[in-house]
Amino acid sequence: MTDKKIIRTRFAPSPTGFLHIGGARTALFSWAYARKHGGDFILRIEDTDVARSTPEAVQAILDGMNWLGLNWDEGPFYQMQRMARYREVITQMLDEGKAYHCYCSREELDALRERQMTEGVKPRYDGLWRPELGKTLPSIPEGVAPVVRFKNPQTGVVAWDDLVKGRISISNTELDDLIIARDDGTPTYNFCVVVDDNDMGITQVIRGDDHVNNTPRQINMLQALGATVPAYAHLSMILGGDGQKLSKRHGAVSVMQYDEDGYLPEAVLNYLARLGWSHGDEEIFSMEQFCQWFDLDHITPSAAQFNTEKLNWLNAHYIKQASLDYLALEVSKRLAVSGIVAADAPDLQGVVALYRERANTLNELANSVAYFYQLPQLDTVAAEKHITAEIVPIILALAERLATVDWTAEAIHAEIEHAVKSNALKFPKVAMPLRILLTGGAQSPSIDAVMALLGRDETLSRIRTRIG
RNA sequence: GUCCCCAUCGUCUAGAGGCCUAGGACACCUCCCUUUCACGGAGGCGACCGGGGUUCGAAUCCCCGUGGGGACGCCA
């Protein structure tokens, strides 16, 4: 009987764009941590930036989460719907002297920042309007709506034991009195996070590394509110394949793009799990297994570079594992996009079974299988090389015999052998021209298996219309 | 500029002082299998950023340097 604390984690994206690969990993780790400990995973939409948040982005994030199968236990909560609560806390902090009004204009602040930069010090608010014992504040300017600032401690250090990076400490002298409410009264990010994480009882804040600098501010506010400080785990960022930072402009693709590109969610999940986390030498594992193994102790503190080759390898693996049912469905959807109808004609499951071992993505699979349903373009170079004048009559004679044979791969194979033997040739001499005639190119699975699936009529028709 | 963080094969990583002449995986190369291409199998190439300490002993601990990244918003 253990009375261990209930674990509650959250994923808190801002709806200013799609769910990208870095966010997906953060969500995955938070989700897995909750699952591992039988806790709750909460989804919270941080939409206080009214100018940049959009309902489309909210939907895109939800779509991404759903595609990956990262299910949440509570939420989605929307910060814009919690305004009353934020106002309440701001009022309380104002009343208790933990926050104060600041009447500085944006211009004044910009000028201050610029001056500090050129002086080589860290830009920060100078505390002009900070009330202090025995200090006379400037007189309140006419018609200026004030912002609310948090009265950050001016001495001491804020430190925490980051679950990924170890102990981090920052001196309060590095911090300034951050704005917690804008001049229009709306609360800002750092403040909302503090109120929400506290109200929602978050025990482990697992988030991107770019929030390390926000953490001491949040801890200070939490302490001012007399709240419990959660544990923090800061994940380092994911770099693009070229080692450059991911950005809208630069490779930060939506997870849904991976769906479109023919990746299975299992593969993306497995890949992401191994980006920055490890369990010995384990490379391929299910999410069920992952949730059992996952821990914060084995997360790498350094940044990781995204590697499509490895994702491809995993994807190929999951394609080999997938059910024919699923594969056929996905392939037919993708063929349809190219305007190809995978009719009943060649059995799609059989076709997919023949090709699944040579595809990295579902799109590749669909692509390589298209010729079964649509006359392929002929690879003229290959055709010229393999379909020689000598071989044409032999192929035609073979076609003649194929017209009456049992239409099975075995029987077809026997006929090809017959053509090979009776003409004293090597197998590829006959197989290659057939392959090119039927599939359009020089690469395919066993040609007899291809023919068996293609069907007698289509096979003979393709041979005869091209060299007949 | 100031503060914070990071540093093992090309890439993802194992490694928590001796088990490391540094292990696995992707990629790459060679060979095998073979009806072409794949798949699969067997090998191979390939790394502890540099310098000082500490220690009998350091990839592992400490310091400095170098390099990279992040943050310095009335964005999140």
XYZ file of C-alpha atoms (C1' of nucleotides) in Angstrom:
544
model
C 0.000 0.000 0.000
C 1.700 3.157 -1.165
C 0.290 6.598 -0.810
C 2.140 8.012 -3.745
C 1.027 11.343 -5.056
C -1.164 11.290 -8.090
C 0.825 12.313 -11.113
C -0.673 15.024 -13.270
C 1.077 16.277 -16.391
C -0.055 18.626 -19.097
C 0.610 19.645 -22.636
C -0.017 23.337 -23.159
C 0.424 24.453 -26.752
C -0.471 27.872 -28.015
C -2.771 27.683 -31.023
C -0.714 29.809 -33.360
C 0.116 27.016 -35.773
C -0.043 23.288 -36.322
C 1.345 20.650 -33.995
C 4.924 20.263 -35.090
C 7.384 17.534 -34.394
C 8.910 19.156 -31.320
C 5.544 19.809 -29.733
C 4.505 16.281 -30.543
C 7.474 14.890 -28.665
C 6.776 17.097 -25.663
C 3.188 15.880 -25.713
C 4.325 12.285 -26.090
C 6.664 12.472 -23.112
C 4.088 14.191 -20.909
C 1.485 11.669 -21.936
C 3.770 8.705 -21.373
C 4.812 9.987 -17.982
C 1.208 10.204 -16.843
C 0.404 6.796 -18.313
C 3.419 5.207 -16.722
C 2.404 6.397 -13.288
C -1.306 5.904 -13.698
C -1.789 9.647 -13.523
C -3.695 12.175 -15.567
C -2.672 13.913 -18.732
C -4.237 17.301 -19.289
C -4.537 19.285 -22.492
C -4.565 23.035 -22.144
C -4.770 25.522 -24.967
C -2.842 28.695 -24.246
C -4.733 31.147 -26.372
C -4.205 34.405 -24.537
C -2.437 35.884 -27.530
C -5.669 36.865 -29.206
C -3.932 38.301 -32.226
C -2.153 35.099 -33.172
C -4.423 32.356 -31.897
C -6.850 30.824 -34.344
C -9.562 28.178 -34.138
C -7.953 26.481 -37.140
C -4.756 26.065 -35.171
C -6.680 24.620 -32.250
C -8.217 22.098 -34.603
C -4.846 21.326 -36.170
C -3.388 20.581 -32.760
C -6.315 18.386 -31.833
C -6.004 16.553 -35.157
C -2.331 15.953 -34.554
C -2.914 14.632 -31.054
C -5.656 12.354 -32.285
C -3.662 11.034 -35.184
C -0.859 10.121 -32.826
C -3.316 8.655 -30.359
C -2.196 10.866 -27.493
C -5.414 10.881 -25.549
C -5.948 13.316 -22.694
C -7.870 12.791 -19.505
C -8.936 16.375 -18.911
C -9.525 19.316 -21.184
C -8.932 20.801 -23.549
C -9.034 23.804 -21.277
C -8.923 27.194 -22.928
C -7.208 30.008 -21.098
C -9.480 32.590 -22.686
C -12.316 30.961 -20.797
C -10.525 31.380 -17.499
C -10.294 35.161 -17.519
C -12.415 35.610 -14.442
C -10.081 33.405 -12.471
C -6.976 35.287 -13.647
C -8.551 38.633 -12.777
C -9.370 37.319 -9.357
C -5.771 36.333 -8.709
C -4.428 39.599 -10.102
C -6.722 41.581 -7.848
C -5.636 39.485 -4.937
C -1.960 40.052 -5.688
C -2.548 43.769 -6.077
C -4.349 43.854 -2.751
C -1.605 41.931 -1.031
C 1.102 44.174 -2.459
C 2.590 41.336 -4.503
C 1.913 43.172 -7.720
C 1.609 46.799 -8.700
C 0.539 49.115 -11.494
C 3.141 50.456 -13.862
C 2.415 53.445 -16.083
C 5.476 53.329 -18.286
C 4.725 53.628 -21.973
C 5.947 51.129 -24.497
C 8.198 53.808 -25.931
C 9.822 54.440 -22.590
C 10.395 50.752 -22.106
C 11.852 50.333 -25.568
C 14.237 53.184 -24.937
C 15.261 51.659 -21.626
C 15.879 48.297 -23.237
C 17.955 49.793 -25.982
C 20.053 51.772 -23.556
C 20.734 48.681 -21.450
C 21.715 46.661 -24.486
C 24.285 49.188 -25.555
C 25.565 49.337 -21.980
C 26.088 45.607 -22.147
C 23.730 44.661 -19.376
C 20.783 42.334 -19.503
C 17.724 44.372 -20.490
C 15.176 44.551 -17.732
C 12.585 46.793 -16.167
C 14.152 49.328 -13.853
C 11.424 49.249 -11.218
C 10.353 52.851 -11.686
C 6.816 52.194 -10.466
C 7.708 49.526 -7.950
C 6.365 50.635 -4.590
C 8.953 50.579 -1.871
C 8.953 51.665 1.718
C 9.782 55.354 1.872
C 9.930 55.706 -1.906
C 7.973 58.380 -3.707
C 6.388 57.115 -6.897
C 6.057 59.366 -9.938
C 2.699 61.041 -10.336
C 0.263 59.017 -12.333
C 0.074 60.284 -15.893
C -3.212 61.354 -17.397
C -5.081 58.882 -19.569
C -2.564 56.070 -19.375
C -3.895 52.582 -18.762
C -1.391 50.815 -16.527
C -0.058 47.308 -16.807
C 0.273 45.123 -13.748
C 3.723 43.939 -12.762
C 4.703 41.166 -10.421
C 6.903 42.274 -7.551
C 9.761 39.876 -8.023
C 12.147 39.320 -5.105
C 15.291 41.398 -5.548
C 17.708 39.250 -3.633
C 18.545 35.607 -3.313
C 18.529 32.900 -5.932
C 15.830 30.746 -7.413
C 16.871 27.162 -7.899
C 15.235 23.936 -8.821
C 16.339 20.414 -9.609
C 15.399 20.025 -13.201
C 14.439 16.449 -13.899
C 16.376 16.516 -17.154
C 19.116 19.071 -16.699
C 19.884 18.779 -13.021
C 20.142 21.712 -10.654
C 19.657 25.096 -12.217
C 19.915 28.289 -10.252
C 19.414 31.869 -11.269
C 19.981 34.940 -9.195
C 16.956 37.133 -8.581
C 19.065 40.085 -9.609
C 18.848 38.690 -13.128
C 15.100 38.905 -13.065
C 12.833 41.904 -13.297
C 9.244 42.699 -12.467
C 7.459 41.056 -15.332
C 4.125 42.221 -16.654
C 1.324 39.893 -15.618
C -1.551 41.902 -17.051
C -1.497 44.052 -20.152
C -2.894 47.568 -20.292
C -6.141 46.110 -21.570
C -6.328 43.918 -18.507
C -5.641 40.574 -20.193
C -3.167 38.386 -18.341
C 0.109 37.283 -19.893
C 1.672 33.907 -20.434
C 3.892 33.447 -17.398
C 1.098 34.429 -15.093
C -1.542 32.211 -16.678
C 0.783 29.250 -16.587
C 1.336 29.731 -12.902
C -2.347 30.030 -12.083
C -3.288 27.108 -14.305
C -0.536 24.726 -13.296
C -1.479 25.436 -9.723
C -5.256 25.226 -10.143
C -4.951 22.095 -12.215
C -2.676 20.425 -9.726
C 0.122 19.764 -12.192
C 2.870 17.771 -10.520
C 5.424 17.532 -13.348
C 5.817 20.281 -15.883
C 7.380 18.677 -18.934
C 8.043 21.260 -21.607
C 10.535 22.625 -24.089
C 13.910 23.837 -23.136
C 13.018 27.360 -24.279
C 11.069 27.729 -21.051
C 14.043 27.329 -18.738
C 14.325 31.075 -18.409
C 10.669 31.407 -17.505
C 10.915 28.879 -14.733
C 12.480 31.080 -12.040
C 9.837 33.749 -12.661
C 7.113 31.176 -12.395
C 8.566 29.719 -9.236
C 8.685 33.162 -7.670
C 5.045 33.769 -8.496
C 4.040 30.355 -7.271
C 5.765 31.073 -4.010
C 4.151 34.492 -3.758
C 0.824 32.745 -4.083
C 1.780 30.238 -1.454
C 1.406 27.476 -4.013
C 3.276 24.213 -4.299
C 6.042 24.334 -6.868
C 5.775 21.453 -9.329
C 8.760 19.499 -10.599
C 10.136 20.653 -13.923
C 11.593 18.662 -16.786
C 12.961 20.693 -19.658
C 13.367 18.870 -22.932
C 16.028 20.108 -25.266
C 15.014 21.047 -28.720
C 14.824 19.052 -31.890
C 16.976 20.352 -34.705
C 16.304 19.925 -38.390
C 18.120 17.295 -40.416
C 20.740 19.884 -41.263
C 21.397 20.727 -37.640
C 19.581 24.023 -37.915
C 16.810 25.137 -35.667
C 13.331 24.163 -36.756
C 11.094 27.074 -37.605
C 8.017 27.806 -39.667
C 10.275 28.660 -42.535
C 12.633 25.822 -41.903
C 11.389 22.269 -41.823
C 9.090 22.469 -38.825
C 6.448 20.424 -40.485
C 3.123 19.558 -39.024
C 2.764 16.021 -37.726
C -0.164 15.753 -40.106
C 2.294 16.252 -42.924
C 3.787 12.907 -41.938
C 0.379 11.362 -42.333
C 0.118 12.867 -45.770
C 3.606 11.712 -46.643
C 2.738 8.133 -45.822
C 4.153 7.604 -42.365
C 2.337 5.483 -39.836
C 1.648 7.068 -36.471
C 3.336 4.080 -34.821
C 6.548 4.879 -36.664
C 6.467 8.580 -35.870
C 5.759 7.828 -32.224
C 8.503 5.241 -31.975
C 10.929 7.563 -33.689
C 10.071 10.492 -31.445
C 10.348 8.325 -28.356
C 13.949 7.552 -29.252
C 14.812 11.154 -29.965
C 16.267 12.206 -26.669
C 15.195 9.225 -24.664
C 16.550 5.713 -24.510
C 16.093 2.404 -22.822
C 19.429 0.683 -23.314
C 19.703 -0.573 -26.855
C 15.985 -0.805 -27.519
C 15.025 0.699 -30.837
C 11.678 -0.744 -31.812
C 8.882 -0.888 -29.285
C 5.169 -0.326 -28.956
C 3.629 2.582 -27.120
C 2.428 0.137 -24.525
C 6.004 -0.908 -23.928
C 7.126 2.709 -24.022
C 4.672 3.684 -21.310
C 6.086 0.987 -19.092
C 9.678 1.943 -19.708
C 9.464 5.685 -19.901
C 11.259 7.704 -17.285
C 12.739 11.148 -17.012
C 16.129 9.840 -15.920
C 17.034 8.664 -19.386
C 16.301 11.819 -21.286
C 19.313 13.392 -22.940
C 19.901 16.998 -21.981
C 21.435 17.868 -25.324
C 19.645 18.796 -28.514
C 18.835 16.123 -31.087
C 18.855 16.292 -34.828
C 15.932 14.943 -36.766
C 16.911 12.119 -39.091
C 14.505 11.135 -41.817
C 16.498 8.022 -42.776
C 15.901 6.487 -39.419
C 12.244 7.443 -39.460
C 12.034 5.732 -42.849
C 13.593 2.607 -41.455
C 11.069 2.500 -38.627
C 8.242 3.261 -40.991
C 9.312 0.409 -43.279
C 9.308 -1.827 -40.247
C 5.785 -0.849 -39.244
C 4.591 -1.265 -42.804
C 5.843 -4.843 -42.673
C 3.980 -5.341 -39.408
C 0.727 -3.697 -40.427
C -2.353 -5.644 -41.391
C -3.076 -6.086 -45.085
C -6.465 -4.608 -44.401
C -5.027 -1.375 -43.125
C -2.392 -1.204 -45.825
C -4.905 -1.797 -48.610
C -7.158 0.913 -47.252
C -4.359 3.439 -46.947
C -3.003 2.588 -50.374
C -6.371 2.917 -52.042
C -6.833 6.347 -50.433
C -3.474 7.423 -51.750
C -4.098 6.009 -55.208
C -7.379 7.883 -55.278
C -5.497 11.113 -54.691
C -3.650 10.441 -57.950
C -6.952 9.669 -59.613
C -6.383 5.941 -59.712
C -9.212 3.663 -58.721
C -8.049 0.414 -57.201
C -10.951 -1.608 -58.497
C -11.597 -5.253 -57.642
C -9.459 -6.255 -60.586
C -6.070 -7.174 -59.170
C -6.697 -7.942 -55.527
C -5.323 -4.935 -53.651
C -4.405 -6.891 -50.545
C -2.468 -9.370 -52.643
C -0.752 -6.566 -54.489
C 0.126 -4.793 -51.266
C 1.415 -8.026 -49.763
C 3.752 -8.353 -52.716
C 5.147 -4.855 -52.288
C 5.064 -4.080 -48.589
C 8.647 -5.213 -48.007
C 10.070 -2.711 -50.401
C 8.349 0.486 -49.327
C 9.493 3.075 -46.834
C 6.226 4.946 -46.868
C 2.603 4.305 -47.746
C 3.004 6.768 -50.569
C 5.886 4.783 -52.012
C 3.804 1.668 -51.633
C 0.864 3.214 -53.459
C 3.163 4.544 -56.091
C 4.909 1.274 -56.774
C 1.622 -0.573 -57.013
C -0.143 1.889 -59.311
C 0.740 0.021 -62.502
C -1.642 -2.761 -61.567
C -4.533 -0.359 -62.018
C -3.220 1.928 -64.675
C -1.106 1.247 -67.732
C 2.430 2.199 -66.716
C 4.735 4.509 -68.541
C 7.463 2.503 -70.231
C 11.041 2.977 -69.078
C 12.476 3.401 -72.562
C 16.080 2.982 -71.532
C 15.353 -0.321 -69.840
C 13.119 -1.375 -72.694
C 15.801 -0.737 -75.260
C 18.294 -2.687 -73.260
C 16.210 -5.763 -72.512
C 13.565 -6.033 -75.207
C 15.829 -7.069 -78.042
C 14.819 -8.183 -81.490
C 15.870 -11.742 -80.644
C 13.690 -11.930 -77.566
C 10.469 -10.515 -78.989
C 9.391 -13.667 -80.853
C 10.204 -15.756 -77.807
C 8.011 -13.555 -75.618
C 5.226 -13.683 -78.145
C 5.438 -17.465 -78.268
C 5.352 -17.532 -74.496
C 2.259 -15.357 -74.534
C 0.650 -17.827 -76.861
C 1.189 -20.667 -74.417
C 0.141 -18.534 -71.449
C -3.234 -18.048 -73.046
C -4.279 -21.533 -72.047
C -2.296 -22.325 -68.945
C -3.654 -22.424 -65.399
C -3.352 -18.853 -64.106
C -1.227 -19.466 -61.049
C 2.250 -18.203 -60.223
C 3.539 -21.771 -60.345
C 2.101 -22.555 -63.749
C 3.262 -19.233 -65.116
C 6.697 -19.858 -63.736
C 6.804 -23.230 -65.439
C 5.961 -21.616 -68.762
C 8.687 -19.022 -68.374
C 11.118 -21.832 -67.541
C 10.000 -23.625 -70.650
C 10.721 -20.579 -72.790
C 14.098 -20.189 -71.093
C 15.113 -23.826 -71.539
C 13.863 -24.328 -75.056
C 15.808 -21.323 -76.222
C 18.900 -22.095 -74.165
C 18.690 -18.788 -72.296
C 19.173 -17.603 -68.765
C 16.075 -16.813 -66.729
C 16.527 -13.027 -66.639
C 16.700 -12.929 -70.428
C 13.009 -13.711 -70.484
C 11.991 -12.299 -67.121
C 13.337 -8.810 -67.705
C 11.468 -8.080 -70.928
C 8.295 -9.367 -69.308
C 8.897 -7.204 -66.299
C 9.351 -4.091 -68.389
C 6.398 -4.848 -70.612
C 4.089 -5.460 -67.679
C 5.277 -3.084 -64.984
C 6.897 -0.435 -67.104
C 10.230 -0.680 -65.328
C 13.134 -2.953 -64.563
C 12.338 -3.562 -60.902
C 9.534 -5.596 -59.473
C 8.898 -8.623 -57.309
C 9.015 -12.071 -58.927
C 7.523 -11.600 -62.346
C 5.403 -14.736 -62.135
C 3.801 -13.459 -58.946
C 3.154 -10.118 -60.598
C 1.563 -11.825 -63.579
C -0.596 -14.004 -61.406
C -2.021 -10.922 -59.744
C -2.288 -8.856 -62.893
C -4.526 -11.451 -64.467
C -4.323 -13.280 -67.756
C -6.205 -10.788 -69.879
C -4.306 -7.760 -68.725
C -0.985 -9.585 -68.938
C -1.498 -10.752 -72.491
C -2.934 -7.433 -73.520
C 0.036 -5.504 -72.206
C 2.453 -7.844 -73.966
C 0.665 -7.825 -77.275
C -0.138 -4.129 -77.464
C 3.469 -3.299 -76.825
C 5.330 -5.785 -78.946
C 2.618 -7.432 -80.900
C 26.159 42.379 -24.791
C 24.132 39.806 -20.180
C 22.242 35.319 -18.049
C 21.134 30.095 -18.554
C 21.937 25.390 -20.862
C 24.561 21.731 -23.848
C 29.078 18.832 -25.789
C 30.478 10.140 -27.285
C 30.814 7.478 -34.554
C 27.870 11.600 -40.354
C 22.936 10.962 -37.299
C 20.025 8.912 -32.817
C 22.168 6.997 -28.624
C 24.454 3.177 -24.401
C 27.705 4.661 -20.691
C 26.062 7.159 -13.705
C 35.329 5.976 -11.814
C 37.725 0.256 -13.191
C 33.005 -4.505 -16.888
C 35.360 0.508 -22.509
C 41.423 -2.094 -26.893
C 33.825 2.673 -25.856
C 28.288 -1.064 -27.066
C 23.631 -0.740 -30.169
C 20.670 1.501 -34.173
C 20.109 4.483 -38.884
C 23.031 5.709 -43.060
C 27.295 4.097 -45.914
C 30.706 0.009 -47.977
C 31.702 -5.431 -48.933
C 30.009 -10.304 -49.309
C 25.942 -14.033 -49.199
C 20.863 -15.076 -50.824
C 18.588 -14.085 -55.786
C 14.617 -13.713 -61.560
C 15.760 -7.460 -61.584
C 14.927 -4.202 -57.346
C 14.037 -4.768 -52.463
C 13.721 -7.851 -47.990
C 16.786 -10.934 -45.099
C 21.760 -12.785 -43.324
C 27.240 -12.097 -42.361
C 31.128 -8.656 -42.042
C 33.378 -3.612 -42.395
C 34.205 1.794 -41.918
C 33.369 5.161 -37.999
C 33.249 8.898 -31.911
C 34.590 10.178 -26.015
C 35.707 18.999 -28.511
C 40.712 20.953 -26.303
C 43.698 21.847 -21.933
C 44.477 21.432 -16.931
C 43.369 19.096 -12.364
C 41.201 15.100 -8.606
C 42.247 9.729 -8.339
C 46.056 3.853 -8.071
C 42.580 4.530 -12.267
C 38.312 9.164 -15.972
C 34.057 9.089 -21.680
C 32.358 9.319 -16.658
C 34.032 14.141 -11.099
C 36.068 19.619 -10.845
C 38.083 24.104 -13.338
C 39.328 26.897 -17.693
C 38.950 27.374 -22.854
C 36.452 26.473 -27.493
C 32.161 25.456 -30.090
C 26.774 25.158 -30.302
C 21.975 26.463 -28.488
C 18.315 29.114 -25.655
C 16.433 33.432 -23.141
C 16.446 38.570 -22.394
C 8.341 41.071 -25.288
C 2.159 44.529 -22.839
C 4.553 36.226 -27.683
C 3.770 31.640 -25.872
